[in-house]
Coordinates of C-alpha atoms in Angstrom, one line a residue:
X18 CA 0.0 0.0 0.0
X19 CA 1.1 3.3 -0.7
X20 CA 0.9 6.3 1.1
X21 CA 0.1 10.0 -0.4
X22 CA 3.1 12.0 -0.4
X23 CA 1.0 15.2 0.1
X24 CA -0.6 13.5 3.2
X25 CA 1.8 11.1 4.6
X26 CA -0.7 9.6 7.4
X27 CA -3.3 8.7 5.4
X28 CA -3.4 6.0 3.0
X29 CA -4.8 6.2 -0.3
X30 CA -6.4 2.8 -0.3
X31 CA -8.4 1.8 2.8
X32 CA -7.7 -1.6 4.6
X33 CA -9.9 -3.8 5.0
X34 CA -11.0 -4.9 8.6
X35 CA -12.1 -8.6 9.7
X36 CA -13.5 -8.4 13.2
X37 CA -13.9 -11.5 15.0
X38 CA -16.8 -12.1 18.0
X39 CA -14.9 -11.0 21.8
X40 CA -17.7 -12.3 23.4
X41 CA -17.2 -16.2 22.4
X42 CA -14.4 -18.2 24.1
X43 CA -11.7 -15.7 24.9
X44 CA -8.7 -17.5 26.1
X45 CA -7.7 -14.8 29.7
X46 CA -6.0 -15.9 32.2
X47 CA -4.8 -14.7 35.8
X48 CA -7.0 -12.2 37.9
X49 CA -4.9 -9.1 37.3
X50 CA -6.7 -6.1 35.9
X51 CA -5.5 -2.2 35.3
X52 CA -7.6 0.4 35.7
X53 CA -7.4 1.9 31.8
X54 CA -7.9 0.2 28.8
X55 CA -5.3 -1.4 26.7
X56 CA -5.2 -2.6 23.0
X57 CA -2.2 -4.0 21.0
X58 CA -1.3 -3.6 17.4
X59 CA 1.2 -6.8 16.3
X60 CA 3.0 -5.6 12.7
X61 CA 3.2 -9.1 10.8
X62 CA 3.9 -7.3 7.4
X63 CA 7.6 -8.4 7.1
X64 CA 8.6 -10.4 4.1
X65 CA 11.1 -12.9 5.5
X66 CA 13.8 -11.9 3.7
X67 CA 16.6 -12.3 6.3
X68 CA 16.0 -16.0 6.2
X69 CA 15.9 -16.2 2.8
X70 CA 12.6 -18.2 3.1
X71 CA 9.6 -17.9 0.1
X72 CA 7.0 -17.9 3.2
X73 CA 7.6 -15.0 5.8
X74 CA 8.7 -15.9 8.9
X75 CA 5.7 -14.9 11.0
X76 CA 4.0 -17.9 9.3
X77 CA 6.9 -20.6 9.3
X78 CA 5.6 -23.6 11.3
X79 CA 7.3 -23.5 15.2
X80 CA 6.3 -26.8 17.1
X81 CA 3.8 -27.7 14.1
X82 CA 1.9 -24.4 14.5
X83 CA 2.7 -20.7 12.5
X84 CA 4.9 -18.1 14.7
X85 CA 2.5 -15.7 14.7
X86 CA -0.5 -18.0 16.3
X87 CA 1.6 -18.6 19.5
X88 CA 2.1 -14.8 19.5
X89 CA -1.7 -13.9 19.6
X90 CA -2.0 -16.1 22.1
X91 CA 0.1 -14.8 24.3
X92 CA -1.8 -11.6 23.9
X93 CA -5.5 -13.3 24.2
X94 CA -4.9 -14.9 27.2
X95 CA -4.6 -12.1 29.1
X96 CA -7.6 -10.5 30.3
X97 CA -7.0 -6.7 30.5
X98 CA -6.4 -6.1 26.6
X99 CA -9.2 -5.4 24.9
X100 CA -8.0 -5.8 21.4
X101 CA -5.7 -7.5 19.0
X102 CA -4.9 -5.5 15.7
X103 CA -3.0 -8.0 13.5
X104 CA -1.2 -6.1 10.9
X105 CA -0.4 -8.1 7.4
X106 CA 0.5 -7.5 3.5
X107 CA -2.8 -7.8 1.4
X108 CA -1.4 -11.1 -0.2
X109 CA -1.4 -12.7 3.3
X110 CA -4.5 -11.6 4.2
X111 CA -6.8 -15.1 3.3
X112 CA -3.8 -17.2 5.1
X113 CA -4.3 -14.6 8.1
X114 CA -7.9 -15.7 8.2
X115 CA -6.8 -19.2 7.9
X116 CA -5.1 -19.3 10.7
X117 CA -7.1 -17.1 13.5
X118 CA -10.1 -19.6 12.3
X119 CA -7.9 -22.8 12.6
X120 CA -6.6 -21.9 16.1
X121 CA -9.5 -20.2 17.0
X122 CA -8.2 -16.6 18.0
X123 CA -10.8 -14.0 19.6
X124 CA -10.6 -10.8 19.7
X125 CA -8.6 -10.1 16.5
X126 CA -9.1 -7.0 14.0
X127 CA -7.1 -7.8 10.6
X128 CA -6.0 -4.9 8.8
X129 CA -4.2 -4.6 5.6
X130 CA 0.1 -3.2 6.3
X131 CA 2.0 -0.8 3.9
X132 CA 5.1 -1.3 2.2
X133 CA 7.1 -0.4 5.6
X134 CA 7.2 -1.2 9.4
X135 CA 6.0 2.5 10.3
X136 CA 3.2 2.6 7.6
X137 CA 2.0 -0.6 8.7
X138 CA 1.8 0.6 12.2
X139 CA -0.3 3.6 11.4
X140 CA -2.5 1.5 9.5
X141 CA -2.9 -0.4 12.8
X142 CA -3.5 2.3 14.8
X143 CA -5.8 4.4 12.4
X144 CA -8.2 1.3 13.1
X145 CA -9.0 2.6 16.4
X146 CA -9.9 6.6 15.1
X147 CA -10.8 6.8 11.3
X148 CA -14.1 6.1 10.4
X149 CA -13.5 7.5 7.2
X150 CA -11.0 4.6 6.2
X151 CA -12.9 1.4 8.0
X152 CA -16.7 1.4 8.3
X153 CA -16.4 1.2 12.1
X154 CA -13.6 1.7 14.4
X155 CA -12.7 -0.3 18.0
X156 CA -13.1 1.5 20.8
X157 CA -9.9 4.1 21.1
X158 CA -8.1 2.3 23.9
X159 CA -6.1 5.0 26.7
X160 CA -2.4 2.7 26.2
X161 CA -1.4 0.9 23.1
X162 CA 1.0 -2.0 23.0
X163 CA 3.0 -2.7 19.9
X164 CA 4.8 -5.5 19.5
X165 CA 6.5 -7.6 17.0
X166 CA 4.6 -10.7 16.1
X167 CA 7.5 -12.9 15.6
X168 CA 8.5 -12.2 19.7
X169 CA 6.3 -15.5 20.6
X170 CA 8.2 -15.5 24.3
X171 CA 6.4 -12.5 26.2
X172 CA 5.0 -12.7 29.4
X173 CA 1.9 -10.5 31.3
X174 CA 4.3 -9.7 34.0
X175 CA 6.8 -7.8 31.5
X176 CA 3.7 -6.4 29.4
X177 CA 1.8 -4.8 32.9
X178 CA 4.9 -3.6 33.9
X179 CA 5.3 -1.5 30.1
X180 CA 1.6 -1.0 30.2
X181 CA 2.0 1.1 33.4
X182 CA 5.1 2.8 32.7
X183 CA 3.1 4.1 29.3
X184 CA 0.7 5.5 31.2
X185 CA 3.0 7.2 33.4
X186 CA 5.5 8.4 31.7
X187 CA 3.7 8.7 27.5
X188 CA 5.8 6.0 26.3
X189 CA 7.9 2.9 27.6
X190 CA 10.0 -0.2 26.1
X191 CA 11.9 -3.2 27.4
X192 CA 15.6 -2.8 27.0
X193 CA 18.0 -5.6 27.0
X194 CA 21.6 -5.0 27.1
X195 CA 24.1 -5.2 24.1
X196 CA 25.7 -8.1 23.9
X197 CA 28.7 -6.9 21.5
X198 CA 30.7 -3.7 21.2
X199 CA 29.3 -1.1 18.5
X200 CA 31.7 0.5 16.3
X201 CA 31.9 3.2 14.1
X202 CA 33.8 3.0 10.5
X203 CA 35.3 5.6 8.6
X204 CA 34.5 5.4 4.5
X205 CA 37.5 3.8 4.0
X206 CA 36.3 0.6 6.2
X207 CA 38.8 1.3 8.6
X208 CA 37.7 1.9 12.5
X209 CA 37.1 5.5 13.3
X210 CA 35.6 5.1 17.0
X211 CA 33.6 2.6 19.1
X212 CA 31.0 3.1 22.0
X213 CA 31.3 2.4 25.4
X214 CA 29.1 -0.4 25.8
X215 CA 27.8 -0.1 29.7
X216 CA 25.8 3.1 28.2
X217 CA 23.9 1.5 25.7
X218 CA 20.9 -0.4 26.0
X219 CA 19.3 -2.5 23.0
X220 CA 15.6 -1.7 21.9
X221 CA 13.4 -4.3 22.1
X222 CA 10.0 -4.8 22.2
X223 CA 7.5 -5.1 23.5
X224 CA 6.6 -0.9 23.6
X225 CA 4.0 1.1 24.6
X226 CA 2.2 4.4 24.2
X227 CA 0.1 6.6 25.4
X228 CA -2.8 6.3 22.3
X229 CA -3.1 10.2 21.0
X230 CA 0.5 10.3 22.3
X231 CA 1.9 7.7 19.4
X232 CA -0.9 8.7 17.1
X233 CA 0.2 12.4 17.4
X234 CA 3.4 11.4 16.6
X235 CA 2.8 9.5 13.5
X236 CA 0.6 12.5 12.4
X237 CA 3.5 14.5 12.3
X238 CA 6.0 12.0 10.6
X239 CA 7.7 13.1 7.4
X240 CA 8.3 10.9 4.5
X241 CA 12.1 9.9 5.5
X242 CA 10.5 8.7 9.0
X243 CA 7.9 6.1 7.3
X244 CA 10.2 5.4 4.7
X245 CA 13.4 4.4 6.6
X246 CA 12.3 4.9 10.4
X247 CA 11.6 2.0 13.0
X248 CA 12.4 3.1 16.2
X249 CA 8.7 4.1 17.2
X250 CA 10.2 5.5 20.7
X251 CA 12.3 7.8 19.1
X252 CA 8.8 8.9 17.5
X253 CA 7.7 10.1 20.4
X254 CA 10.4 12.0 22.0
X255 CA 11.2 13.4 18.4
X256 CA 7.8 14.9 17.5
X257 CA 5.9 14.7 21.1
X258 CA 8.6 15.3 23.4
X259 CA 8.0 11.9 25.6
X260 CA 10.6 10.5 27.3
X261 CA 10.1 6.6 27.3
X262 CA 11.2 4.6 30.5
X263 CA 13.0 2.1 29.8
X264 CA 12.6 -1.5 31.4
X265 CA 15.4 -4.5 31.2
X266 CA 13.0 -7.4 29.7
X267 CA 13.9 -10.8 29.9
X268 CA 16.8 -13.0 27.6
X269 CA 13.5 -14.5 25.8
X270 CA 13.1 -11.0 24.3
X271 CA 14.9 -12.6 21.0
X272 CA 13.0 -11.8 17.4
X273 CA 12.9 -14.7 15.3
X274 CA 15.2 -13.0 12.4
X275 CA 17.2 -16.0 10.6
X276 CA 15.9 -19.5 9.7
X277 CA 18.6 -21.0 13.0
X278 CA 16.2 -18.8 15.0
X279 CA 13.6 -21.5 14.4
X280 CA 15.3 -24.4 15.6
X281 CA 16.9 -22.5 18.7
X282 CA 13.6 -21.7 19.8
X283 CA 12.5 -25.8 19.3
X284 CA 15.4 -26.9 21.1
X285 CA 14.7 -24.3 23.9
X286 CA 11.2 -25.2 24.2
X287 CA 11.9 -29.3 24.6
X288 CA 14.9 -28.7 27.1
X289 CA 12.9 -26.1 29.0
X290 CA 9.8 -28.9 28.7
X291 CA 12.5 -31.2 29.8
X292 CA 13.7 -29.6 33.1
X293 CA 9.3 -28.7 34.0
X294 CA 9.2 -32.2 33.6
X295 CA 11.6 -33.3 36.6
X296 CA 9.3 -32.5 39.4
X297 CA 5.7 -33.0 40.6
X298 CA 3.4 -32.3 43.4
X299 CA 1.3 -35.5 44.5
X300 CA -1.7 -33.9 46.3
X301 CA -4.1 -36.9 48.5
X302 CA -6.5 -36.9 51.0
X303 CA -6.3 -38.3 54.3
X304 CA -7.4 -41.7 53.4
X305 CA -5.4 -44.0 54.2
X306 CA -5.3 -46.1 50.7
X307 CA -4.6 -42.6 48.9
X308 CA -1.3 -41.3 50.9
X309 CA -0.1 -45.1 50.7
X310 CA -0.5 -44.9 46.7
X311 CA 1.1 -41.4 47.3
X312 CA 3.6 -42.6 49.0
X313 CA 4.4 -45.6 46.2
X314 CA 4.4 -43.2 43.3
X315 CA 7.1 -40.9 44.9
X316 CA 9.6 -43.3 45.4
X317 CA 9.0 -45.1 42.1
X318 CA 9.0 -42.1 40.1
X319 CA 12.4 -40.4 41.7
X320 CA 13.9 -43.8 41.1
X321 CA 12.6 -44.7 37.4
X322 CA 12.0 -41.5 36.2
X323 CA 14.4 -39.4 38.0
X324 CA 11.0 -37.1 38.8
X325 CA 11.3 -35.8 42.1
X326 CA 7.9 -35.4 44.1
X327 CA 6.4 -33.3 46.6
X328 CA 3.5 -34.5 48.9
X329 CA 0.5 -31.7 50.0
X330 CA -2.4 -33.0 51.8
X331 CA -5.7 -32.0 50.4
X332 CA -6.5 -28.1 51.7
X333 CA -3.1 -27.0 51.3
X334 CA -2.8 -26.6 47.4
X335 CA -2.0 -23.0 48.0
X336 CA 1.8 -23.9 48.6
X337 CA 1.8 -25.9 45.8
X338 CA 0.1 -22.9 43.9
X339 CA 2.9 -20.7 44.6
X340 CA 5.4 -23.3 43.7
X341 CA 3.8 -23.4 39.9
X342 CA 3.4 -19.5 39.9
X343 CA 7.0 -19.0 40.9
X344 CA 7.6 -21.6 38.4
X345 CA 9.3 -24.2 40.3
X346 CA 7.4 -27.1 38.6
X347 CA 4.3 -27.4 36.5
X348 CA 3.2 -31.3 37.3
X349 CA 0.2 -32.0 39.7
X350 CA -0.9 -35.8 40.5
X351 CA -4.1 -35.6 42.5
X352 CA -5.2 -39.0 44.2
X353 CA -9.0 -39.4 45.1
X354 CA -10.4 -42.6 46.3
X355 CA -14.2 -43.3 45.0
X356 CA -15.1 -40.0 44.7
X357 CA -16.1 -39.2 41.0
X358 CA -16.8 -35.1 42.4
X359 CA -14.0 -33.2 40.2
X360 CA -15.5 -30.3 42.0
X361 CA -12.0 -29.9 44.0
X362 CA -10.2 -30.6 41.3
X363 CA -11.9 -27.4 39.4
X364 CA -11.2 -25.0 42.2
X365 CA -7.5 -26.4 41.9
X366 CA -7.4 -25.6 37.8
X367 CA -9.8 -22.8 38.6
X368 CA -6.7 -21.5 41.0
X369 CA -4.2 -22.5 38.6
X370 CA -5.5 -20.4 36.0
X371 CA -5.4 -17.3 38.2
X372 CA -1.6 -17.5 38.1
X373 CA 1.0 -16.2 35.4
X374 CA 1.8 -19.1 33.0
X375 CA 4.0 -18.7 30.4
X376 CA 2.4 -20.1 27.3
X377 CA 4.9 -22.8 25.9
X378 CA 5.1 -24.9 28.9
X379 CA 1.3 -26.1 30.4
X380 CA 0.4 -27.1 33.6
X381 CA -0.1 -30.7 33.9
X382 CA -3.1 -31.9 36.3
X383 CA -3.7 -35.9 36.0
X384 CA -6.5 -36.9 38.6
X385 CA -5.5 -40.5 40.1
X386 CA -9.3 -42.0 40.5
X387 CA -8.2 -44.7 42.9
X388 CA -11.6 -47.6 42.4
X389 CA -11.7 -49.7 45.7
X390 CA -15.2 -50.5 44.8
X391 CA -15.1 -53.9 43.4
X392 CA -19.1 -53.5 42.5
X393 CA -18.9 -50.1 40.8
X394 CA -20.3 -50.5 37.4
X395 CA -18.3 -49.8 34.2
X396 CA -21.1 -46.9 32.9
X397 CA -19.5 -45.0 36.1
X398 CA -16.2 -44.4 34.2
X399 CA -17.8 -43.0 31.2
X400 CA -19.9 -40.5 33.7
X401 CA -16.7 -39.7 34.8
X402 CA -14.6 -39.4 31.0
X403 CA -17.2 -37.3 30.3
X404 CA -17.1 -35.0 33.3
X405 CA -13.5 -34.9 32.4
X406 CA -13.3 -34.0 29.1
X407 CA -15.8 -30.9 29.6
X408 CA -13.2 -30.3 32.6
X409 CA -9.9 -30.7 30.2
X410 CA -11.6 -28.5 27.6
X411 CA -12.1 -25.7 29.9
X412 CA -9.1 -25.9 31.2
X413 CA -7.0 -26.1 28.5
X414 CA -7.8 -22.4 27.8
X415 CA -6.1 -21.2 30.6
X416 CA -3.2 -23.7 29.5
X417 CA -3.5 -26.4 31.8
X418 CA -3.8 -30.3 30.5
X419 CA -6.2 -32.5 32.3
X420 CA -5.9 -36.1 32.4
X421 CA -8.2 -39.1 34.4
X422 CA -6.3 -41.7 35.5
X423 CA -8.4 -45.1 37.2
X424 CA -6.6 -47.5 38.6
X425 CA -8.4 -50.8 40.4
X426 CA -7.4 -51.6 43.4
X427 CA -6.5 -55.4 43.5
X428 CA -6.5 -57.5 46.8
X429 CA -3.1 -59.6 45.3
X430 CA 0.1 -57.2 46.6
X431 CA 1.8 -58.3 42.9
X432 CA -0.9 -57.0 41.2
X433 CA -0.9 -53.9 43.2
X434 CA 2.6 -53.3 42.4
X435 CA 2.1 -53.7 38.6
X436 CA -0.5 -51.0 39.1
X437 CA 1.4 -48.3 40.6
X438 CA 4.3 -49.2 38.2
X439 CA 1.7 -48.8 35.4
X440 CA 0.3 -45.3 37.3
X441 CA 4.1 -44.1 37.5
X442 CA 4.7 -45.7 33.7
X443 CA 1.4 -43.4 32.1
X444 CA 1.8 -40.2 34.5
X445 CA 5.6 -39.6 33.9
X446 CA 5.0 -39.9 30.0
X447 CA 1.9 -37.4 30.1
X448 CA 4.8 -35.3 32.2
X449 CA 7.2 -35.2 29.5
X450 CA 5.1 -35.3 26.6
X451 CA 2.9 -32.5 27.5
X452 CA 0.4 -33.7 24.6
X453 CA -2.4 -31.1 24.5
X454 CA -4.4 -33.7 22.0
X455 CA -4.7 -36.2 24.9
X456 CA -6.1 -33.9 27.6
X457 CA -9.5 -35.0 28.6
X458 CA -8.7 -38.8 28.3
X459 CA -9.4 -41.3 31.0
X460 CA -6.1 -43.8 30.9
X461 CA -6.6 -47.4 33.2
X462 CA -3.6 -48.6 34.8

């Protein structure tokens, strides 16, 4: 798209806008809320050219998904932004659609880019103010988040903390520091002077504004800044005189730039996966059958599966809450003994869900149904697949895996033992494997 020269913030063909329903199934979790609203505009015009691939790189596959669907995500699931402006070329707009129906993304406006970074922005933002261009705008949020959809690792702590710093100060951006020594070269390619590192700070994103603070600024934006420009705080201290704050983000900052990026993000994700997978919190009752199972499945998963478990009677969950929200582990066994309520089990998920997950790495919750009822008839476990799946399903938005577990509980002591081997066997593979495709099922041991 092409923007007037006379009239650099207004583009002479309108974008399109595909509005999906809020209302239906939005994917928020944790309990946090700010008191302003918040919107987020994700630029996914780039053309991939950096990894010399013929399909940009916001749509390459990452764990057998596109890069840009883990992005929204990470966005949807939080529960104080109001809107998602996804920001693509016109020739990507039908596999745009593609994808938000496939994975089923809420809350999503698709607008049409331009030919660079800053154009595509403004196209983003004008979404929210020109009726003139789309036949009816979003709600003009008081903070605007933009960041860079092939960033898939961001996390709600980093984005309330840039969220509020925007509103404080008219603009704000995670920083991380350089890792190399800039230079500067003379013309003949020789070295003229270099920087003193400790000063400098990298930009990175995510950013945010103040709405008619960043809109302002693009207003006043001459053709050089759309053309070549893509610092957006610079923007804003340029033409609006806003000094961002600055705030050190996390190493999983990185931008997926080169095709290597790809795999060093897969082979983060499994050893990450890996190392949630070494620990797990068996939570029981006080029955005596279920600690004594407890008890079986801690020592013969720390000495087959090298997973080391922690025991918390029933009623205090909170501690192992905290653990999972200061991301200790993310593995919870919960032992019942003939009780098919799951209505504990949903305040657990229910609690869970209130927390700050990161997105790549689930909670794993496998109920241990414990069957010392010899007489209990087989129409019983589907009640309770069924009462597990609706569970799973529900859950699984707020990124926790659900999975029933039955076991029979045999009179012969060999038999017993093949059972908890078999319990230990099925739960420490659900733990590693983290298969999303299997929550809801009810496994027999």
């Amino acid at each position: 798209m092409e923007t007037d020269r006379k009239c650099p913030h207004r583009a002479i063909n309108p974008a399109t806008r595909i509005r999906t329903d809020p209302a239906l199934n939005c994917s928020c979790t944790g309990s946090r809320m700010v008191g302003f609203p918040v919107a987020v505009v994700l630029p996914a015009g780039g053309s991939g050219e950096r990894m010399g691939l013929s399909t940009p790189k916001q749509f390459c596959d990452f764990l057998d998904r596109p890069l840009i669907s883990f992005t929204i995500e990470a966005f949807e699931r939080i529960n104080w932004i109001q809107n998602i402006v996804v920001v693509v070329a016109k020739e990507c707009i039908d596999l745009m659609k593609t994808i938000i129906h496939k994975y089923s993304h809420k809350r999503i406006t698709l607008v049409i880019g331009g030919q660079t970074r800053h154009r595509s922005i403004f196209n983003g933002l004008k979404v929210f103010t020109d009726s003139q261009v789309y036949d009816s705008k979003l709600t003009k949020p008081e903070v605007i988040i933009i960041h860079d959809a092939v960033r898939p690792f961001v996390e709600e702590d980093l984005l309330l903390k840039i969220a509020t710093a925007a509103k404080d100060h008219g603009a704000a951006g995670a920083t991380r520091p350089l890792v190399s020594t800039v230079i500067a070269t003379t013309s003949e390619g020789c070295l003229d002077s270099s920087l003193e590192r400790a000063k400098y700070r990298a930009s990175e994103m995510p950013q945010a504004f103040l709405f008619d603070t960043i809109y302002q600024a693009y207003q006043q934006c001459s053709d050089c800044d759309f053309e070549y420009g893509t610092e957006c705080l610079q923007l804003v201290l340029q033409y609006c005189g806003s000094k961002a704050k600055l705030i050190e983000g996390p190493p999983t900052l990185w931008k997926v730039k080169f095709k290597v990026f790809l795999t060093s993000a897969e082979l983060s994700k499994c050893s990450v996966s890996e190392s949630l997978s070494q620990k797990a919190c068996v939570i029981t009752g006080v029955q005596q059958d279920a600690v004594q199972l407890a008890h079986c499945l801690e020592k013969t998963l720390l000495t087959q599966l090298m997973v080391e478990v922690i025991s918390t009677p029933v009623g205090e969950e909170v501690s192992c809450i905290q653990n999972i929200s200061s991301k200790e582990y993310r593995n919870i066994i919960y032992v019942i003994v003939n009780d098919t309520d799951l209505q504990e089990i949903k305040q657990l998920v229910e609690s869970i869900g209130n927390t700050s997950l990161p997105i790549l790495y689930p909670v794993v919750v496998i109920m241990v149904h414990l069957n010392k009822s010899e007489s209990m008839p087989f129409s019983n476990n589907m009640d309770e697949l069924g009462a597990i799946r609706l569970l799973a399903k529900e859950a699984k938005q707020k990124n926790i895996l659900v999975y029933g577990l039955l076991v029979n509980y045999p009179k012969d002591t060999e038999k017993w033992n093949d059972a908890v081997a078999n319990v230990c066997l099925i739960a420490g593979t659900l733990i590693k494997d983290r298969n999303a495709v299997l929550a809801g099922q009810l496994f027999v041991a």
